[in-house]
Every structure is written in C-alpha cells, then in structure tokens.
Short mmCIF file of C-alpha atoms in Angstrom, two decimals:
data_model
loop_
_atom_site.label_atom_id
_atom_site.label_comp_id
_atom_site.label_asym_id
_atom_site.label_seq_id
_atom_site.Cartn_x
_atom_site.Cartn_y
_atom_site.Cartn_z
CA MET A 216 -41.16 40.72 61.02
CA LEU A 217 -43.86 43.13 59.78
CA SER A 218 -41.99 43.31 56.49
CA LEU A 219 -42.08 39.70 56.11
CA ILE A 220 -45.81 40.16 56.21
CA VAL A 221 -45.92 42.84 53.90
CA SER A 222 -43.82 41.14 51.47
CA SER A 223 -45.60 38.15 51.70
CA VAL A 224 -48.92 40.29 50.97
CA LEU A 225 -47.17 42.12 48.01
CA LEU A 226 -45.96 39.03 46.40
CA ALA A 227 -49.46 37.71 46.68
CA LEU A 228 -50.82 40.70 45.09
CA VAL A 229 -48.34 40.86 42.21
CA ALA A 230 -49.01 37.23 41.23
CA ALA A 231 -52.57 37.61 41.25
CA GLN A 232 -52.22 40.56 39.18
CA GLY A 233 -49.96 38.84 36.48
CA GLN A 234 -52.76 36.32 36.10
CA GLN A 235 -55.05 38.83 35.21
CA SER A 236 -55.19 40.31 31.44
CA VAL A 237 -54.66 44.02 31.21
CA LYS A 238 -58.39 44.37 30.53
CA SER A 239 -59.27 42.96 33.91
CA THR A 240 -61.51 45.37 35.90
CA ASP A 241 -60.66 47.43 38.98
CA GLU A 242 -63.59 45.33 40.77
CA GLY A 243 -62.08 42.02 39.82
CA ILE A 244 -58.52 42.93 41.31
CA THR A 245 -60.04 44.40 44.44
CA PHE A 246 -62.08 41.38 44.94
CA ARG A 247 -59.01 39.11 44.29
CA VAL A 248 -56.60 41.01 46.63
CA LYS A 249 -59.28 41.11 49.13
CA ARG A 250 -59.68 37.33 49.02
CA ASP A 251 -56.22 36.07 48.81
CA GLY A 252 -54.47 38.72 50.39
CA GLU A 253 -56.95 38.84 53.34
CA ALA A 254 -56.46 34.86 53.75
CA TYR A 255 -52.81 35.02 53.53
CA PHE A 256 -52.35 38.11 55.75
CA MET A 257 -54.52 36.40 58.45
CA ARG A 258 -52.66 33.21 58.37
CA GLU A 259 -49.23 34.96 58.49
CA THR A 260 -50.33 37.48 61.02
CA THR A 261 -51.88 34.76 63.32
CA ALA A 262 -48.74 32.31 63.06
CA VAL A 263 -46.24 35.35 63.97
CA PHE A 264 -48.38 36.40 67.01
CA ALA A 265 -48.73 32.83 68.11
CA GLY A 266 -44.83 32.58 67.98
CA ALA A 267 -44.29 35.97 69.22
CA GLY A 268 -42.62 36.11 72.72
CA ASP A 269 -42.09 39.69 73.05
CA LEU A 270 -45.70 41.36 72.53
CA ALA A 271 -44.44 44.83 73.33
CA ALA A 272 -41.86 44.93 70.60
CA LEU A 273 -44.38 43.26 68.05
CA GLU A 274 -46.45 46.07 69.00
CA LYS A 275 -44.14 48.56 68.31
CA GLU A 276 -42.83 47.01 64.97
CA VAL A 277 -46.49 46.57 63.60
CA LEU A 278 -47.48 50.32 64.43
CA GLU A 279 -44.30 51.82 63.05
CA GLU A 280 -44.40 49.68 59.84
CA VAL A 281 -47.80 49.74 59.03
CA SER A 282 -48.74 53.19 59.94
CA ALA A 283 -45.59 54.74 57.89
CA SER A 284 -45.90 52.74 54.62
CA ALA A 285 -48.84 50.27 54.16
CA SER A 286 -50.99 52.47 51.97
CA ASP A 287 -48.55 54.05 50.00
CA VAL A 288 -47.04 50.53 49.18
CA TYR A 289 -50.25 49.24 48.02
CA ALA A 290 -51.09 51.98 45.96
CA ASP A 291 -47.72 52.79 44.41
CA ALA A 292 -46.23 49.45 43.97
CA LEU A 293 -49.26 47.88 42.25
CA GLY A 294 -50.95 50.61 40.75
CA ILE A 295 -54.21 49.60 42.27
CA SER A 296 -57.07 51.92 42.27
CA SER A 297 -58.04 54.07 45.11
CA ASP A 298 -60.85 51.89 46.28
CA THR A 299 -58.15 48.97 46.83
CA ALA A 300 -55.89 51.28 48.75
CA THR A 301 -59.10 52.29 50.83
CA ALA A 302 -59.71 48.55 51.57
CA LEU A 303 -56.29 48.04 52.49
CA GLU A 304 -56.25 51.02 54.76
CA ALA A 305 -59.51 49.62 56.53
CA ARG A 306 -57.60 46.40 56.83
CA GLN A 307 -54.71 48.37 58.54
CA LYS A 308 -56.82 49.77 60.67
CA LYS A 309 -58.27 46.36 61.81
CA VAL A 310 -54.80 45.23 62.23
CA GLU A 311 -53.97 48.21 64.35
CA THR A 312 -56.97 47.44 66.55
CA GLN A 313 -56.03 43.97 67.12
CA VAL A 314 -52.81 45.32 68.19
CA ASN A 315 -54.22 47.71 70.51
CA GLY A 316 -56.32 44.76 72.01
CA LEU A 317 -53.05 42.82 72.43
CA THR A 318 -51.42 45.70 74.26
CA ASP A 319 -54.51 46.11 76.45
CA SER A 320 -54.24 42.44 77.38
CA LEU A 321 -50.34 42.97 78.14
CA ASP A 322 -51.40 46.05 80.46
CA ASP A 323 -53.62 43.66 81.88
CA TYR A 324 -51.17 41.13 82.62
CA VAL A 325 -48.71 43.67 83.96
CA THR A 326 -51.46 45.00 86.06
CA MET A 327 -51.89 41.39 87.31
CA GLU A 328 -48.46 40.75 87.87
CA GLN A 329 -48.27 43.72 90.29
CA PHE A 330 -51.50 42.52 91.88
CA GLU A 331 -50.01 39.26 92.70
CA LYS A 332 -46.78 41.20 93.83
CA ASP A 333 -48.85 43.31 96.14
CA MET A 334 -50.62 40.46 97.25
CA SER A 335 -47.38 38.40 98.21
CA ASP A 336 -45.90 41.74 100.16
CA MET A 337 -49.39 41.76 101.96
CA LYS A 338 -49.23 38.25 102.77
CA ALA A 339 -45.53 38.47 103.97
CA LEU A 340 -46.52 41.49 106.08
CA HIS A 341 -49.49 39.61 107.60
CA ASP A 342 -47.38 36.50 108.34
CA LYS A 343 -44.73 38.60 110.07
CA GLU A 344 -47.70 40.33 112.07
CA ILE A 345 -48.75 36.88 112.84
CA ASP A 346 -45.23 35.63 113.95
CA ASP A 347 -44.80 38.69 116.10
CA LEU A 348 -48.31 38.35 118.05
CA MET A 349 -47.48 34.44 118.60
CA LYS A 350 -44.15 35.50 119.84
CA GLU A 351 -45.61 38.06 122.48
CA ILE A 352 -48.23 35.43 123.30
CA ASN A 353 -45.64 32.67 123.92
CA ASP A 354 -43.76 35.55 126.28
CA LEU A 355 -46.90 36.16 128.25
CA THR A 356 -47.50 32.22 128.50
CA LYS A 357 -43.69 32.15 129.93
CA ALA A 358 -44.66 34.66 132.38
CA VAL A 359 -47.60 32.65 133.65
CA PRO A 360 -46.66 30.04 136.03
CA SER A 361 -47.97 26.48 135.23
CA TYR A 362 -50.66 24.51 136.84
CA ALA A 363 -47.91 22.51 138.70
CA GLU A 364 -46.02 25.44 139.83
CA ILE A 365 -49.49 27.22 141.33
CA GLN A 366 -50.08 23.98 142.94
CA SER A 367 -46.55 23.90 144.67
CA PHE A 368 -46.97 27.72 145.52
CA VAL A 369 -50.36 26.89 147.24
CA ALA A 370 -48.84 24.24 149.06
CA ASP A 371 -45.88 26.09 150.35
CA GLU A 372 -48.29 28.84 151.16
CA LYS A 373 -50.57 26.36 153.25
CA LYS A 374 -47.41 25.11 154.96
CA ASN A 375 -46.38 28.57 155.78
CA VAL A 376 -49.96 29.49 157.22
CA ASP A 377 -50.32 25.99 159.15
CA SER A 378 -46.94 26.78 160.84
CA LYS A 379 -47.91 30.24 161.64
CA ALA A 380 -51.20 28.82 163.18
CA ALA A 381 -49.52 26.57 164.82
CA LYS A 382 -47.04 28.95 166.59
CA TYR A 383 -49.89 31.21 167.13
CA LYS A 384 -51.69 28.63 168.91
CA THR A 385 -48.88 27.65 171.07
CA SER A 386 -48.22 31.07 171.83
CA VAL A 387 -52.14 31.62 173.02
CA GLU A 388 -52.02 28.28 174.73
CA SER A 389 -49.09 29.14 176.79
CA GLU A 390 -50.34 32.72 177.45
CA VAL A 391 -53.58 31.23 178.40
CA THR A 392 -52.05 28.48 180.74
CA LYS A 393 -49.81 31.26 182.16
CA GLN A 394 -52.88 33.59 182.82
CA LEU A 395 -54.68 30.57 184.23
CA ALA A 396 -51.79 29.56 186.45
CA ALA A 397 -51.77 33.20 187.85
CA LEU A 398 -55.74 33.15 188.37
CA THR A 399 -55.36 30.04 189.95
CA THR A 400 -52.73 30.97 192.19
CA ARG A 401 -54.51 34.18 192.91
CA PHE A 402 -57.55 32.36 193.79
CA ASN A 403 -55.56 30.04 195.91
CA ASN A 404 -53.92 33.01 197.90
CA ILE A 405 -57.35 34.49 198.37
CA LYS A 406 -58.42 31.24 199.54
CA SER A 407 -55.59 30.43 201.71
CA THR A 408 -56.07 34.15 202.97
CA ALA A 409 -59.42 33.49 204.09
CA VAL A 410 -58.21 30.67 205.76
CA LEU A 411 -55.66 32.40 207.68
CA ARG A 412 -57.78 35.01 208.96
CA ALA A 413 -60.30 32.52 209.74
CA GLY A 414 -57.89 30.42 211.68
CA SER A 415 -56.50 30.97 215.40
CA LYS A 416 -52.85 31.76 214.19
CA LEU A 417 -51.21 33.41 211.22
CA PRO A 418 -47.91 31.96 209.90
CA LEU A 419 -45.44 33.32 212.18
CA TRP A 420 -41.67 33.33 212.69
CA ARG A 421 -40.02 34.93 216.05
CA GLY A 422 -36.32 34.81 217.13
CA ALA A 423 -33.46 36.86 217.95
CA CYS A 424 -29.73 37.44 217.19
CA SER A 425 -27.54 35.82 220.03
CA LYS A 426 -24.77 38.55 220.04
CA HIS A 427 -24.37 42.37 219.74
CA GLY A 428 -23.94 44.09 216.48
CA GLY A 429 -23.70 47.30 214.27
CA LYS A 430 -20.84 48.60 216.23
CA GLY A 431 -19.84 51.70 213.91
CA LYS A 432 -21.09 50.21 210.64
CA MET A 433 -24.23 48.85 209.12
CA GLU A 434 -24.71 45.38 209.72
CA ARG A 435 -27.84 42.82 209.23
CA TYR A 436 -29.43 41.61 212.69
CA CYS A 437 -28.65 37.93 212.55
CA LEU A 438 -31.60 35.37 212.96
CA ASP A 439 -29.44 32.55 214.47
CA ARG A 440 -31.78 32.22 217.62
CA GLN A 441 -35.28 30.91 216.64
CA LEU A 442 -37.86 31.18 219.40
CA GLU A 443 -40.94 30.26 217.50
CA SER A 444 -42.11 29.36 213.82
CA THR A 445 -45.14 28.36 212.11
CA ALA A 446 -44.11 29.91 208.95
CA ASN A 447 -41.95 26.90 207.37
CA ASP A 448 -44.37 26.75 204.16
CA VAL A 449 -44.38 30.38 203.71
CA LEU A 450 -40.85 31.51 204.91
CA SER A 451 -37.21 30.17 205.03
CA ILE A 452 -33.86 31.78 206.57
CA SER A 453 -30.79 32.26 204.35
CA SER A 454 -27.72 30.11 205.15
CA ASP A 455 -25.98 32.88 206.80
CA LYS A 456 -28.68 33.57 208.86
CA THR A 457 -29.23 36.92 208.45
CA LYS A 458 -32.06 37.11 205.48
CA PHE A 459 -35.67 36.07 205.35
CA ILE A 460 -36.68 34.40 202.19
CA ALA A 461 -40.45 34.67 201.18
CA LYS A 462 -41.79 31.26 199.58
CA VAL A 463 -45.09 32.93 198.54
CA ASP A 464 -46.21 36.20 197.16
CA GLY A 465 -47.67 37.84 200.33
CA TYR A 466 -47.93 40.69 202.59
CA PHE A 467 -45.25 40.17 205.36
CA ARG A 468 -45.24 42.18 208.91
CA ILE A 469 -41.85 42.81 210.15
CA ASN A 470 -42.00 43.60 213.71
CA TYR A 471 -38.41 44.62 215.27
CA MET A 472 -37.65 45.73 218.80
CA ALA A 473 -34.22 46.25 220.43
CA ILE A 474 -32.08 48.46 222.63
CA GLN A 475 -29.48 50.51 220.90
CA GLU A 476 -26.41 52.25 222.37
CA ALA A 477 -25.87 54.99 220.10
CA CYS A 478 -23.55 58.21 220.01
CA GLN A 479 -25.45 61.08 218.96
CA TYR A 480 -27.68 59.02 216.63
CA GLY A 481 -28.17 55.37 215.56
CA VAL A 482 -29.76 54.02 212.29
CA ASN A 483 -32.29 51.24 211.96
CA GLU A 484 -33.52 50.11 208.26
CA LEU A 485 -35.78 47.65 206.64
CA VAL A 486 -34.70 46.18 203.50
CA VAL A 487 -36.89 44.31 200.90
CA GLY A 488 -35.09 43.04 197.74
CA ASP A 489 -32.65 45.55 197.19
CA LYS A 490 -34.30 48.70 198.45
CA THR A 491 -34.45 50.26 201.88
CA VAL A 492 -38.17 50.65 202.29
CA TRP A 493 -38.13 51.76 205.91
CA SER A 494 -35.19 53.79 207.89
CA GLY A 495 -35.46 55.55 211.42
CA LYS A 496 -32.86 57.19 213.49
CA SER A 497 -32.46 57.41 217.45
CA TYR A 498 -30.99 60.37 219.31
CA GLN A 499 -29.49 59.46 222.83
CA GLN A 500 -25.81 60.10 223.65
CA ASN A 501 -24.10 57.13 224.87
CA LEU A 502 -26.99 55.69 226.68
CA TRP A 503 -29.20 52.30 225.85
CA GLN A 504 -32.78 53.22 224.33
CA ASP A 505 -35.65 51.39 222.55
CA VAL A 506 -35.81 51.27 219.04
CA PHE A 507 -38.58 49.83 216.94
CA ILE A 508 -39.78 48.57 213.40
CA ASP A 509 -43.33 47.66 212.52
CA GLN A 510 -43.99 47.62 208.89
CA THR A 511 -46.21 45.50 206.64
CA TRP A 512 -44.79 45.21 203.07
CA PRO A 513 -45.69 42.97 199.72
CA VAL A 514 -42.78 40.47 199.21
CA LYS A 515 -42.64 38.46 196.12
CA LYS A 516 -41.84 34.70 196.03
CA GLY A 517 -37.88 34.24 196.33
CA GLU A 518 -37.51 37.74 197.47
CA GLU A 519 -35.11 38.35 200.56
CA PHE A 520 -35.71 40.97 203.17
CA TYR A 521 -33.82 41.83 206.43
CA VAL A 522 -33.16 44.64 209.32
CA GLN A 523 -30.01 46.21 209.57
CA ALA A 524 -28.64 48.81 212.16
CA ASN A 525 -25.68 50.93 212.99
CA SER A 526 -24.53 52.68 216.08
CA GLY A 527 -23.11 55.60 214.64
CA CYS A 528 -19.62 55.36 216.31
CA GLY A 529 -17.02 52.58 216.86
CA ASN A 530 -17.29 52.24 220.36
CA ARG A 531 -21.25 51.64 220.75
CA TRP A 532 -23.75 48.84 219.81
CA GLY A 533 -26.51 49.02 217.14
CA TRP A 534 -28.37 46.60 219.19
CA HIS A 535 -28.11 44.21 222.19
CA SER A 536 -28.10 40.47 221.87
CA GLY A 537 -31.54 38.85 222.48
CA ASP A 538 -31.87 36.14 225.05
CA SER A 539 -34.44 32.99 224.69
CA THR A 540 -37.26 35.06 226.25
CA GLY A 541 -36.90 37.82 223.73
CA SER A 542 -35.51 40.36 225.96
CA HIS A 543 -33.21 43.27 224.83
CA SER A 544 -33.77 42.58 221.17
CA VAL A 545 -36.33 40.31 219.11
CA ILE A 546 -37.98 40.00 215.65
CA GLN A 547 -41.06 38.36 214.27
CA VAL A 548 -42.60 38.18 210.89
CA MET A 549 -46.07 37.09 209.98
CA LEU A 550 -47.72 36.58 206.70
CA MET A 551 -50.74 38.79 206.76
CA SER A 552 -52.20 37.72 203.35
CA TYR A 553 -51.30 36.52 200.00
CA MET A 554 -51.23 38.43 197.01
#
C-alpha cells in the first residue's frame, strides 16, 4: 500500500519536473515538489488511513518502506538537490510521527479493551458473590420459622402450660382436700374424745364365748354371747363371731379374763391386724387357773383384732365357756379415745 503512495508521489514529481525547463532552478523544483507532492501525499495518505482496517499492518508497512528507501528514491530517481531530499526526509519523519500517534491510539484501544474485559470479569465475580450471599440469606430465612409457625408454637405451648397448670391445680386441690379431711377427722376425733371423757360411759362391748375352746391348738376366742354393747358406732363383730372390726381410728382397750386348763403351759395372745401384739404363758399342770389380758392399742378404721388361746395339749382346754354373768371367761372392748 505504501508503494502506491510512493509511486504516486514519484509520478507527480516526474510530471512536475517534465514541465520545467532545464534551466529551472533548484528552488523552483523544491517549491513545486513541496506544494504538489505534499498535497497529493496528504490526500492519498488520509484516504488510505481512513479505509485501513488493520492499523498494525499499516504501521509495519509504512515504517519498513519509508525508513528503508524514501530518501534514496527521491534523491536518485529525480536527481533533486540535497535540500529537496532533506525536505522529503522531514516529511518522512512527520509521517512517522503520525504513524506513531496511530500506534499509541491502537495501544490505548487495546488497553481499553482489556480494561473493559477486566471490568466485565470483576462484574461477573461481584454478581456471583451477590448470588452466593442471597442464597445464604434465603437458607437462613428458611431456617427461621414464619410468624404463623411462631403463633402456632406459642399457642401449643400455652395449651401445654394450661394443661399442666390444671393438672397441678387439681392435684393440689385434691391434696388440700385430703389434708383438710384428715384435719377435720382429727378435730372431730379430738372433739369426740373430749365428749367421751366428759360423759358417764365410754363406748363398750362386753361378751363371752358360749363354748370351751383352744384344746391342743391355737384358736380364736369366740364372741357369740353378747352381754352388753354401747359401741355400735365404733365397733362391729365379724360374721364368724371371732373378731372385732374397728369402725373408727382409735385407741381400744381389750380386757380378757378366762380360766384355762393347761398341761405344762398354756398360751394366750392378742392380735391386731396381722401382728401378735401381746403374748403370755401360764404354767400349771392339769389344773384350772386364771389368765388375763389387759392392753390398749391403736387400731385403724377397718382393722380387725381378736384374742386367741391354746392349752398346750390335746386333752385340756384353752378357755372355759362364759355364762350370762361373765363367769369363767369374758372379754370387753372399750374405745378410750380417737386418733
């Protein structure tokens, strides 16, 4: 491309020289070359640069061709003076300066392109960081319960608390009622005991067993012959007529007397509930003798108590039957006080 420019310049110079006489001075040639050549050169260079698509290739071509031969071509081909050659060299330097300016512009263009690429990469990285942050926020948001869920949880907890409170209240009320009932019972018992002690008589049951018993084995003294009773409210007799049953919590005095025919020794016991609370032995060989039990024991409501005896051998009696006057054997139970 640069060769076309140079050829055009040379043709213009040759034509201009042909128009001059041999006697034309160097100054005239210099002026015309400078005038016509510069104008044409600028037109051609501007047109070529304007239509050039590859500035880097243009730069290379201009630098190589101009720097290598421009000055020599002008001087040798045209036979021009050294001043003219100097002017053309100056023009060459000016062109080189313009090309260098274009090169700087190209460098700036490349730099801007890299800057835009860097900015694009930075934006992509920033967008990714933003996306990652939004994902973390969304994950955290999912982990946080919604307002409706919080309301539901609070409502459920309130139900649980109310339920527990109701159960606790019921339990406390039940315990208070129980304790109050116990205190009331205790108070009534104390009151009743005071009434008992202030009265002329304490509740009493007195009776006897209508038959002999306890012959060679432990046997309960029977209660089938009632002689006296003012204790129906505090005491009852079992269906088999052998045990007392307390109707109240109280201290009961059991007073038992009998004659016993023992061989070597006889046994007499007081049982409250399932425990023997008193036991005594009599020692008299084959003779009737008096035996006694006189004990006061706490007995709970519904608890049973009784007297039992054993002669110690198979041909003797643990007790003699009691008659209607209480002779030979008798038992009496008295409520001394409430518990």
